[in-house]
Short mmCIF file of C-alpha atoms in Angstrom, two decimals:
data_model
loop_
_atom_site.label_atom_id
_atom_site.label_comp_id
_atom_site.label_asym_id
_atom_site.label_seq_id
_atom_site.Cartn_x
_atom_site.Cartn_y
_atom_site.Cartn_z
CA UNK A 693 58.52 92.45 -18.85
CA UNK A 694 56.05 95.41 -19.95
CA UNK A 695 54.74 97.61 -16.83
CA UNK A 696 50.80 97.17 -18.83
CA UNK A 697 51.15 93.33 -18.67
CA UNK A 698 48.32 91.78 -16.97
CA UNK A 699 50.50 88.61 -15.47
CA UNK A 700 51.23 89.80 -11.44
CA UNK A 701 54.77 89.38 -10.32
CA UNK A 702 55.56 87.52 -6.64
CA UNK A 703 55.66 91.11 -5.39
CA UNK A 704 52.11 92.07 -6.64
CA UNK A 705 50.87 88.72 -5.16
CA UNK A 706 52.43 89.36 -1.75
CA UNK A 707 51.39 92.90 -1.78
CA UNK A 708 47.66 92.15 -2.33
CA UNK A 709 47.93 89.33 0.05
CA UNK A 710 48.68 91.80 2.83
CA UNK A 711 46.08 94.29 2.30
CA UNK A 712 43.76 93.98 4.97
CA UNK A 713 40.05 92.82 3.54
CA UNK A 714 37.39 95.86 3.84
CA UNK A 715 34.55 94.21 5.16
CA UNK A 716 30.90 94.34 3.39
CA UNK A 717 29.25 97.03 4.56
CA UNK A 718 25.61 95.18 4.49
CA UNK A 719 26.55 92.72 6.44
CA UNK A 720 28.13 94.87 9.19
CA UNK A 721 24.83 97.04 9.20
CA UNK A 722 22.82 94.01 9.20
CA UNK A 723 24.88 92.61 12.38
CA UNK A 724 24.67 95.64 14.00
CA UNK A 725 20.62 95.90 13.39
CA UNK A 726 20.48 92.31 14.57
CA UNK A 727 22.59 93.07 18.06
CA UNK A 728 20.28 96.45 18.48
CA UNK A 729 17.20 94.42 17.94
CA UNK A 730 18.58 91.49 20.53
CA UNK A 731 18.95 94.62 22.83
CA UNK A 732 15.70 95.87 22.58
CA UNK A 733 13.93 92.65 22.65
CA UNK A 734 16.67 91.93 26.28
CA UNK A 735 15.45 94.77 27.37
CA UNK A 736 11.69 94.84 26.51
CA UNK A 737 11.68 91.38 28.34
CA UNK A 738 13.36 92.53 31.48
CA UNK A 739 10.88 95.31 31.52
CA UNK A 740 7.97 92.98 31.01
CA UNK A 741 9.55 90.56 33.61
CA UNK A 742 9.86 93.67 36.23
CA UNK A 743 6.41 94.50 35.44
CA UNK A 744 5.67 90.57 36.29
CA UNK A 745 7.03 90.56 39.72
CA UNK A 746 6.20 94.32 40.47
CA UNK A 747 2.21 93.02 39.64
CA UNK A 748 3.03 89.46 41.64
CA UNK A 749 4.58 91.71 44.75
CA UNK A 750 1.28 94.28 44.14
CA UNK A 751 -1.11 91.32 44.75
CA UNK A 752 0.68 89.57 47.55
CA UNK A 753 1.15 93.16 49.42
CA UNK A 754 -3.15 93.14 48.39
CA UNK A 755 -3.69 89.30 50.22
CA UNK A 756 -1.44 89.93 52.93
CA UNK A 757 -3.21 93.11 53.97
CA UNK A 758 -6.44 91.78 53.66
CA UNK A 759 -5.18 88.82 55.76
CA UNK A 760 -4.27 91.57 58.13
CA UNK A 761 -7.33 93.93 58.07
CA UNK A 762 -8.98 90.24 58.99
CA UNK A 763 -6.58 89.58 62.04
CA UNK A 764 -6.90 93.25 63.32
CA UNK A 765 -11.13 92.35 62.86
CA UNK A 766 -11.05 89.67 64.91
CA UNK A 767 -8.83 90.97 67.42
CA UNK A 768 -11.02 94.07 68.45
CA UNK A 769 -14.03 91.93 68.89
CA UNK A 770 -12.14 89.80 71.07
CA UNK A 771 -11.20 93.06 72.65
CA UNK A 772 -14.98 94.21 73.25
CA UNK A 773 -15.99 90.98 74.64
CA UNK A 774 -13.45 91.11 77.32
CA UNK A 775 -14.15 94.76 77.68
CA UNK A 776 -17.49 93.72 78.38
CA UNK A 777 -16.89 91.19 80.89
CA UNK A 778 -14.54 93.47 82.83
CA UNK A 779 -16.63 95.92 83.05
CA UNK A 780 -19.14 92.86 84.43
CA UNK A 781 -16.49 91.91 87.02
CA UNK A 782 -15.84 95.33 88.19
CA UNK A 783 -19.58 95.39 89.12
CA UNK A 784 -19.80 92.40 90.53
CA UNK A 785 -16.72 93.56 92.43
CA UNK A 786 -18.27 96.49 93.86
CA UNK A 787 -21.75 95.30 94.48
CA UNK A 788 -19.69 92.31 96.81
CA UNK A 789 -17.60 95.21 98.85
CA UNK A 790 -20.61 96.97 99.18
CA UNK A 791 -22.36 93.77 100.72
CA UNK A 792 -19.60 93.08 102.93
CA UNK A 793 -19.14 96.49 104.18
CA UNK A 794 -22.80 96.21 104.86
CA UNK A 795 -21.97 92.84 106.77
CA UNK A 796 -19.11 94.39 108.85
CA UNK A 797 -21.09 97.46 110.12
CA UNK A 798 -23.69 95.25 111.25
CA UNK A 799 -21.35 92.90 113.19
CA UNK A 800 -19.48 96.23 114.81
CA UNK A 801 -23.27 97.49 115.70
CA UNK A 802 -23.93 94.51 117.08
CA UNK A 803 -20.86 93.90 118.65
CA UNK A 804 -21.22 97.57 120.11
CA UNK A 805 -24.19 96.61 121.70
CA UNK A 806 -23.21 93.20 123.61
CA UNK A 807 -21.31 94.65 126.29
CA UNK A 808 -20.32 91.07 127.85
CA UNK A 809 -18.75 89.79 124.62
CA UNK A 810 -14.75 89.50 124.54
CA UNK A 811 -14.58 88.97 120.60
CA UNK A 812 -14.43 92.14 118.52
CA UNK A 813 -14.91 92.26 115.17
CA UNK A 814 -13.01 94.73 113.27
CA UNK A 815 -12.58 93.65 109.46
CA UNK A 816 -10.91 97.32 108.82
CA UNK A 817 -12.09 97.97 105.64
CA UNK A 818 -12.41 102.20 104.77
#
């Protein structure tokens, strides 16, 4: 057998057999362009989807303040009316302890001045 002959011996055949495959380079670059772009595109959509719910919080934080600002509203008119009518009770209030003080030094007067009367009223009031 001539070393130049062009038939491959078992050896050859087993030798080349072994020889681990080189991969295409175009492919691999083309993979790895595909897996960045899947990345990006991942990513861009969890941005966009953070952006969703950070705009969905943003206008329920927007409605439930305005909800509140309502509520509060409401509240402190409540809160003048009754304001109002305590004020109205506290001078009722007085203008009845005046009348009955009024009442009670005119029952001691005349009380004072029937000297045959037992009953003496004394209410007690300062």
């Amino acid at each position: 057998m001539c070393i130049s002959s062009t038939a491959l011996t078992p050896f050859h055949l087993f030798y080349f057999a072994r020889l681990p495959r080189q991969p295409k380079r175009r492919s691999s670059i083309r993979i790895q362009w595909l897996k960045r772009r899947k990345r990006r595109r991942m990513m861009c959509s969890s941005r966009e989807a953070e952006e969703r719910t950070r705009v969905e919080l943003k206008t329920r934080m927007v409605f439930k303040n305005l909800d509140l600002y309502l509520q509060n509203q409401s509240i402190m008119k409540e809160n003048d009316k009754l304001r109002e009518k305590a004020l109205l009770l506290n001078k009722e209030n007085k203008a009845l302890l005046s009348q009955l003080q009024k009442c009670s030094a005119s029952n001691l007067q005349n009380s004072n001045n029937d000297s045959n009367s037992d009953f003496k009223v004394n209410i007690g009031l300062k």
